[in-house]
PDB file of C-alpha atoms in Angstrom:
ATOM      1  CA  VAL A   1      -3.641 -19.063  39.125  1.00  0.00           C
ATOM      2  CA  ARG A   2      -1.171 -16.280  38.494  1.00  0.00           C
ATOM      3  CA  LEU A   3       0.521 -15.977  35.101  1.00  0.00           C
ATOM      4  CA  LYS A   4       4.215 -15.284  34.933  1.00  0.00           C
ATOM      5  CA  ASN A   5       5.149 -11.822  33.687  1.00  0.00           C
ATOM      6  CA  THR A   6       7.917 -13.179  31.465  1.00  0.00           C
ATOM      7  CA  GLY A   7       8.099 -14.638  28.023  1.00  0.00           C
ATOM      8  CA  PRO A   8       7.580 -13.295  24.546  1.00  0.00           C
ATOM      9  CA  LEU A   9       3.781 -13.252  24.627  1.00  0.00           C
ATOM     10  CA  MET A  10       3.661 -11.247  27.857  1.00  0.00           C
ATOM     11  CA  SER A  11       6.313  -8.915  26.455  1.00  0.00           C
ATOM     12  CA  ALA A  12       4.202  -8.429  23.318  1.00  0.00           C
ATOM     13  CA  TYR A  13       1.159  -7.734  25.483  1.00  0.00           C
ATOM     14  CA  ARG A  14       3.022  -5.036  27.430  1.00  0.00           C
ATOM     15  CA  GLN A  15       4.142  -3.464  24.138  1.00  0.00           C
ATOM     16  CA  TYR A  16       0.572  -3.575  22.886  1.00  0.00           C
ATOM     17  CA  LEU A  17      -0.694  -1.850  26.034  1.00  0.00           C
ATOM     18  CA  ARG A  18       1.953   0.875  25.641  1.00  0.00           C
ATOM     19  CA  ALA A  19       0.782   1.447  22.067  1.00  0.00           C
ATOM     20  CA  ASP A  20      -2.909   1.575  23.086  1.00  0.00           C
ATOM     21  CA  LYS A  21      -2.695   5.093  24.548  1.00  0.00           C
ATOM     22  CA  ASN A  22      -6.440   5.549  25.017  1.00  0.00           C
ATOM     23  CA  ALA A  23      -6.858   2.086  26.615  1.00  0.00           C
ATOM     24  CA  SER A  24      -9.605   1.150  24.158  1.00  0.00           C
ATOM     25  CA  GLY A  25      -8.296  -2.364  23.673  1.00  0.00           C
ATOM     26  CA  LYS A  26      -7.459  -1.555  20.041  1.00  0.00           C
ATOM     27  CA  VAL A  27      -4.613   0.375  18.433  1.00  0.00           C
ATOM     28  CA  ASP A  28      -5.616   2.872  15.745  1.00  0.00           C
ATOM     29  CA  TYR A  29      -3.364   4.282  13.023  1.00  0.00           C
ATOM     30  CA  THR A  30      -2.248   7.333  15.018  1.00  0.00           C
ATOM     31  CA  GLU A  31      -1.378   5.255  18.087  1.00  0.00           C
ATOM     32  CA  PHE A  32       0.426   2.742  15.893  1.00  0.00           C
ATOM     33  CA  ARG A  33       2.450   5.382  14.077  1.00  0.00           C
ATOM     34  CA  LYS A  34       3.441   7.110  17.313  1.00  0.00           C
ATOM     35  CA  ALA A  35       4.310   3.854  19.084  1.00  0.00           C
ATOM     36  CA  PHE A  36       6.682   2.851  16.276  1.00  0.00           C
ATOM     37  CA  ARG A  37       7.928   6.421  15.700  1.00  0.00           C
ATOM     38  CA  LEU A  38       6.992   6.225  12.019  1.00  0.00           C
ATOM     39  CA  HIS A  39       6.808   9.313   9.838  1.00  0.00           C
ATOM     40  CA  GLU A  40       3.381   9.997   8.422  1.00  0.00           C
ATOM     41  CA  ASN A  41       3.573   8.823   4.852  1.00  0.00           C
ATOM     42  CA  ILE A  42       2.237   6.191   2.481  1.00  0.00           C
ATOM     43  CA  TYR A  43       4.546   3.571   3.976  1.00  0.00           C
ATOM     44  CA  SER A  44       3.423   4.046   7.566  1.00  0.00           C
ATOM     45  CA  GLU A  45      -0.137   3.621   6.296  1.00  0.00           C
ATOM     46  CA  ARG A  46       0.921   0.490   4.420  1.00  0.00           C
ATOM     47  CA  VAL A  47       2.621  -1.033   7.492  1.00  0.00           C
ATOM     48  CA  PHE A  48      -0.526  -0.366   9.483  1.00  0.00           C
ATOM     49  CA  ALA A  49      -2.565  -2.110   6.778  1.00  0.00           C
ATOM     50  CA  LEU A  50      -0.195  -5.105   6.919  1.00  0.00           C
ATOM     51  CA  PHE A  51      -0.960  -5.421  10.640  1.00  0.00           C
ATOM     52  CA  ASP A  52      -4.703  -4.680  10.326  1.00  0.00           C
ATOM     53  CA  LEU A  53      -5.640  -8.093   8.953  1.00  0.00           C
ATOM     54  CA  ASP A  54      -9.419  -7.595   9.097  1.00  0.00           C
ATOM     55  CA  GLY A  55      -9.302  -4.090   7.597  1.00  0.00           C
ATOM     56  CA  SER A  56     -11.226  -2.604  10.525  1.00  0.00           C
ATOM     57  CA  GLY A  57      -8.945   0.417  10.908  1.00  0.00           C
ATOM     58  CA  GLU A  58      -7.809  -0.832  14.309  1.00  0.00           C
ATOM     59  CA  ILE A  59      -5.361  -3.503  15.403  1.00  0.00           C
ATOM     60  CA  ASP A  60      -6.387  -5.927  18.120  1.00  0.00           C
ATOM     61  CA  PHE A  61      -3.873  -7.899  20.176  1.00  0.00           C
ATOM     62  CA  ARG A  62      -4.046 -10.958  17.902  1.00  0.00           C
ATOM     63  CA  GLU A  63      -3.275  -8.851  14.825  1.00  0.00           C
ATOM     64  CA  PHE A  64      -0.488  -7.112  16.731  1.00  0.00           C
ATOM     65  CA  VAL A  65       1.177 -10.415  17.647  1.00  0.00           C
ATOM     66  CA  LEU A  66       0.824 -11.770  14.113  1.00  0.00           C
ATOM     67  CA  GLY A  67       2.215  -8.529  12.682  1.00  0.00           C
ATOM     68  CA  MET A  68       5.186  -8.472  15.042  1.00  0.00           C
ATOM     69  CA  ALA A  69       5.915 -12.145  14.298  1.00  0.00           C
ATOM     70  CA  ARG A  70       6.914 -11.102  10.790  1.00  0.00           C
ATOM     71  CA  PHE A  71       9.928  -9.322  12.265  1.00  0.00           C
ATOM     72  CA  VAL A  72      11.345 -12.274  14.178  1.00  0.00           C
ATOM     73  CA  ASP A  73      13.255 -13.523  11.149  1.00  0.00           C
ATOM     74  CA  HIS A  74      16.254 -11.255  10.556  1.00  0.00           C
ATOM     75  CA  THR A  75      17.370 -12.683   7.208  1.00  0.00           C
ATOM     76  CA  LEU A  76      17.945 -10.558   4.151  1.00  0.00           C
ATOM     77  CA  LEU A  77      15.203 -12.482   2.350  1.00  0.00           C
ATOM     78  CA  SER A  78      12.717 -11.472   5.077  1.00  0.00           C
ATOM     79  CA  ARG A  79      13.678  -7.852   4.674  1.00  0.00           C
ATOM     80  CA  VAL A  80      13.349  -7.975   0.899  1.00  0.00           C
ATOM     81  CA  GLN A  81       9.920  -9.633   1.220  1.00  0.00           C
ATOM     82  CA  PHE A  82       8.875  -6.943   3.690  1.00  0.00           C
ATOM     83  CA  ALA A  83      10.089  -4.194   1.341  1.00  0.00           C
ATOM     84  CA  PHE A  84       8.129  -5.733  -1.523  1.00  0.00           C
ATOM     85  CA  ARG A  85       4.920  -5.889   0.545  1.00  0.00           C
ATOM     86  CA  LEU A  86       5.555  -2.350   1.804  1.00  0.00           C
ATOM     87  CA  PHE A  87       6.076  -0.884  -1.672  1.00  0.00           C
ATOM     88  CA  ASP A  88       3.094  -2.804  -3.094  1.00  0.00           C
ATOM     89  CA  THR A  89       0.720  -0.125  -1.850  1.00  0.00           C
ATOM     90  CA  ASN A  90      -2.348  -1.495  -3.619  1.00  0.00           C
ATOM     91  CA  GLY A  91      -1.666  -5.015  -2.310  1.00  0.00           C
ATOM     92  CA  ASP A  92      -2.007  -6.779  -5.675  1.00  0.00           C
ATOM     93  CA  GLY A  93       1.213  -8.807  -5.332  1.00  0.00           C
ATOM     94  CA  SER A  94       3.241  -6.893  -7.910  1.00  0.00           C
ATOM     95  CA  LEU A  95       4.856  -3.479  -8.253  1.00  0.00           C
ATOM     96  CA  ASP A  96       3.677  -1.199 -11.012  1.00  0.00           C
ATOM     97  CA  VAL A  97       5.558   1.830 -12.323  1.00  0.00           C
ATOM     98  CA  ASP A  98       3.862   4.285  -9.932  1.00  0.00           C
ATOM     99  CA  GLU A  99       4.590   2.141  -6.872  1.00  0.00           C
ATOM    100  CA  LEU A 100       8.206   1.755  -7.906  1.00  0.00           C
ATOM    101  CA  VAL A 101       8.611   5.474  -8.634  1.00  0.00           C
ATOM    102  CA  ASN A 102       7.169   6.283  -5.180  1.00  0.00           C
ATOM    103  CA  ALA A 103       9.651   3.895  -3.548  1.00  0.00           C
ATOM    104  CA  LEU A 104      12.518   5.403  -5.543  1.00  0.00           C
ATOM    105  CA  LYS A 105      11.550   8.958  -4.618  1.00  0.00           C
ATOM    106  CA  VAL A 106      11.326   8.100  -0.927  1.00  0.00           C
ATOM    107  CA  ALA A 107      14.662   6.267  -1.150  1.00  0.00           C
ATOM    108  CA  GLN A 108      16.290   9.263  -2.818  1.00  0.00           C
ATOM    109  CA  SER A 109      14.787  11.615  -0.243  1.00  0.00           C
ATOM    110  CA  ARG A 110      16.148   9.451   2.593  1.00  0.00           C
ATOM    111  CA  ARG A 111      19.536   9.323   0.875  1.00  0.00           C
ATOM    112  CA  GLN A 112      19.623  13.115   0.586  1.00  0.00           C
ATOM    113  CA  GLN A 113      19.022  13.400   4.328  1.00  0.00           C
ATOM    114  CA  THR A 114      22.196  11.498   5.162  1.00  0.00           C
ATOM    115  CA  ARG A 115      25.236  13.447   6.321  1.00  0.00           C
ATOM    116  CA  GLU A 116      27.516  11.868   3.728  1.00  0.00           C
ATOM    117  CA  TYR A 117      25.245  12.914   0.864  1.00  0.00           C
ATOM    118  CA  LYS A 118      24.990  16.472   2.185  1.00  0.00           C
ATOM    119  CA  ARG A 119      28.758  16.613   2.631  1.00  0.00           C
ATOM    120  CA  ARG A 120      29.441  15.421  -0.942  1.00  0.00           C
ATOM    121  CA  LYS A 121      26.796  17.535  -2.636  1.00  0.00           C
ATOM    122  CA  ASP A 122      28.568  20.215  -4.658  1.00  0.00           C
ATOM    123  CA  ASP A 123      27.595  23.841  -4.989  1.00  0.00           C
ATOM    124  CA  ASN A 124      28.013  25.439  -8.386  1.00  0.00           C
ATOM    125  CA  TYR A 125      29.854  28.715  -8.857  1.00  0.00           C
ATOM    126  CA  TRP A 126      26.872  30.783  -7.714  1.00  0.00           C
ATOM    127  CA  GLY A 127      26.260  28.683  -4.607  1.00  0.00           C
ATOM    128  CA  GLU A 128      23.129  27.105  -6.017  1.00  0.00           C
ATOM    129  CA  ARG A 129      22.482  23.461  -5.337  1.00  0.00           C
ATOM    130  CA  ASN A 130      22.619  21.040  -8.220  1.00  0.00           C
ATOM    131  CA  VAL A 131      19.209  19.447  -8.006  1.00  0.00           C
ATOM    132  CA  LYS A 132      18.331  16.504 -10.194  1.00  0.00           C
ATOM    133  CA  GLU A 133      15.237  14.423 -10.638  1.00  0.00           C
ATOM    134  CA  PRO A 134      15.219  11.752  -7.887  1.00  0.00           C
ATOM    135  CA  THR A 135      14.510   8.926 -10.307  1.00  0.00           C
ATOM    136  CA  LEU A 136      17.452   9.633 -12.652  1.00  0.00           C
ATOM    137  CA  ASP A 137      19.771   7.267 -10.763  1.00  0.00           C
ATOM    138  CA  TYR A 138      17.225   4.513 -11.276  1.00  0.00           C
ATOM    139  CA  MET A 139      16.338   5.050 -14.930  1.00  0.00           C
ATOM    140  CA  PRO A 140      17.585   1.574 -15.952  1.00  0.00           C
ATOM    141  CA  ILE A 141      15.050   0.000 -13.567  1.00  0.00           C
ATOM    142  CA  LEU A 142      12.206   2.119 -14.893  1.00  0.00           C
ATOM    143  CA  GLN A 143      13.180   1.480 -18.509  1.00  0.00           C
ATOM    144  CA  ASP A 144      13.352  -2.252 -17.837  1.00  0.00           C
ATOM    145  CA  LEU A 145       9.930  -2.139 -16.167  1.00  0.00           C
ATOM    146  CA  ASN A 146       8.483  -0.286 -19.160  1.00  0.00           C
ATOM    147  CA  LYS A 147       9.805  -2.999 -21.500  1.00  0.00           C
ATOM    148  CA  ARG A 148       7.994  -5.642 -19.494  1.00  0.00           C
ATOM    149  CA  ASN A 149       4.294  -5.764 -18.811  1.00  0.00           C
ATOM    150  CA  LYS A 150       4.709  -2.677 -16.590  1.00  0.00           C
ATOM    151  CA  GLU A 151       4.585  -4.765 -13.414  1.00  0.00           C
ATOM    152  CA  MET A 152       7.344  -6.355 -11.370  1.00  0.00           C
ATOM    153  CA  GLU A 153       6.945  -9.602  -9.458  1.00  0.00           C
ATOM    154  CA  PHE A 154       8.880 -10.437  -6.280  1.00  0.00           C
ATOM    155  CA  ASP A 155      11.730 -12.298  -8.026  1.00  0.00           C
ATOM    156  CA  GLN A 156      12.376  -9.342 -10.311  1.00  0.00           C
ATOM    157  CA  PHE A 157      12.224  -6.970  -7.341  1.00  0.00           C
ATOM    158  CA  ALA A 158      14.810  -9.071  -5.460  1.00  0.00           C
ATOM    159  CA  GLN A 159      17.150  -8.723  -8.446  1.00  0.00           C
ATOM    160  CA  VAL A 160      16.613  -4.952  -8.487  1.00  0.00           C
ATOM    161  CA  VAL A 161      17.397  -4.708  -4.771  1.00  0.00           C
ATOM    162  CA  GLU A 162      20.602  -6.639  -5.355  1.00  0.00           C
ATOM    163  CA  GLN A 163      21.624  -4.226  -8.100  1.00  0.00           C
ATOM    164  CA  TYR A 164      20.316  -1.027  -6.445  1.00  0.00           C
ATOM    165  CA  PRO A 165      20.399  -1.504  -2.655  1.00  0.00           C
ATOM    166  CA  LEU A 166      19.508   2.150  -1.970  1.00  0.00           C
ATOM    167  CA  ILE A 167      15.936   1.435  -3.080  1.00  0.00           C
ATOM    168  CA  PHE A 168      15.771  -0.442   0.191  1.00  0.00           C
ATOM    169  CA  LEU A 169      16.219   2.602   2.483  1.00  0.00           C
ATOM    170  CA  PRO A 170      12.540   3.325   3.233  1.00  0.00           C
ATOM    171  CA  ALA A 171      11.879  -0.316   4.084  1.00  0.00           C
ATOM    172  CA  PHE A 172      15.006  -0.537   6.249  1.00  0.00           C
ATOM    173  CA  ASP A 173      13.892   2.534   8.198  1.00  0.00           C
ATOM    174  CA  VAL A 174      10.498   1.033   8.934  1.00  0.00           C
ATOM    175  CA  TRP A 175      11.984  -2.411   9.648  1.00  0.00           C
ATOM    176  CA  ASP A 176      14.479  -0.924  12.120  1.00  0.00           C
ATOM    177  CA  GLU A 177      11.766   1.022  13.965  1.00  0.00           C
ATOM    178  CA  LEU A 178       9.639  -2.118  14.268  1.00  0.00           C
ATOM    179  CA  MET A 179      12.650  -4.142  15.436  1.00  0.00           C
ATOM    180  CA  ASP A 180      13.590  -1.495  18.018  1.00  0.00           C
ATOM    181  CA  TYR A 181      10.049  -1.546  19.352  1.00  0.00           C
ATOM    182  CA  GLY A 182       9.916  -5.321  19.475  1.00  0.00           C
TER     183      GLY A 182
END
């Protein structure tokens, strides 16, 4: 019996084989990051952990398929849920101040890399760049978080994303790379 080489499962298998550069039957973090063209940072490690369901440090084909299945749904809610899981680096189901500050700093860094931001950034009289703390634009979020129990649940995060969509940039970058690959 010969299996057809079409269909989503066979396509996923071919993608998995392309990612498994050393043909070990498992995809490690380096192979994963290179296959998805992810920058080495806390969020690429977190995405890998979201795929590595058994915590073995390697992704087998089953984990790969289950991980990729999360990116089939293209709704805004799916993206916000992904961003929340991505930013929740300790995996406890809520965002604390440090996790939120990390997300904000990465978002600001990504924003500063855009052409429009570079074009609009003003030089002062001496040609020096006006550099400000990356979290200043998001102080209301941080102040609100400090008033609470210092942790943010998903519903609160969804409200923050609605008010401050730029916080979403790191998650969108990762989401887009995973979607392009899939």
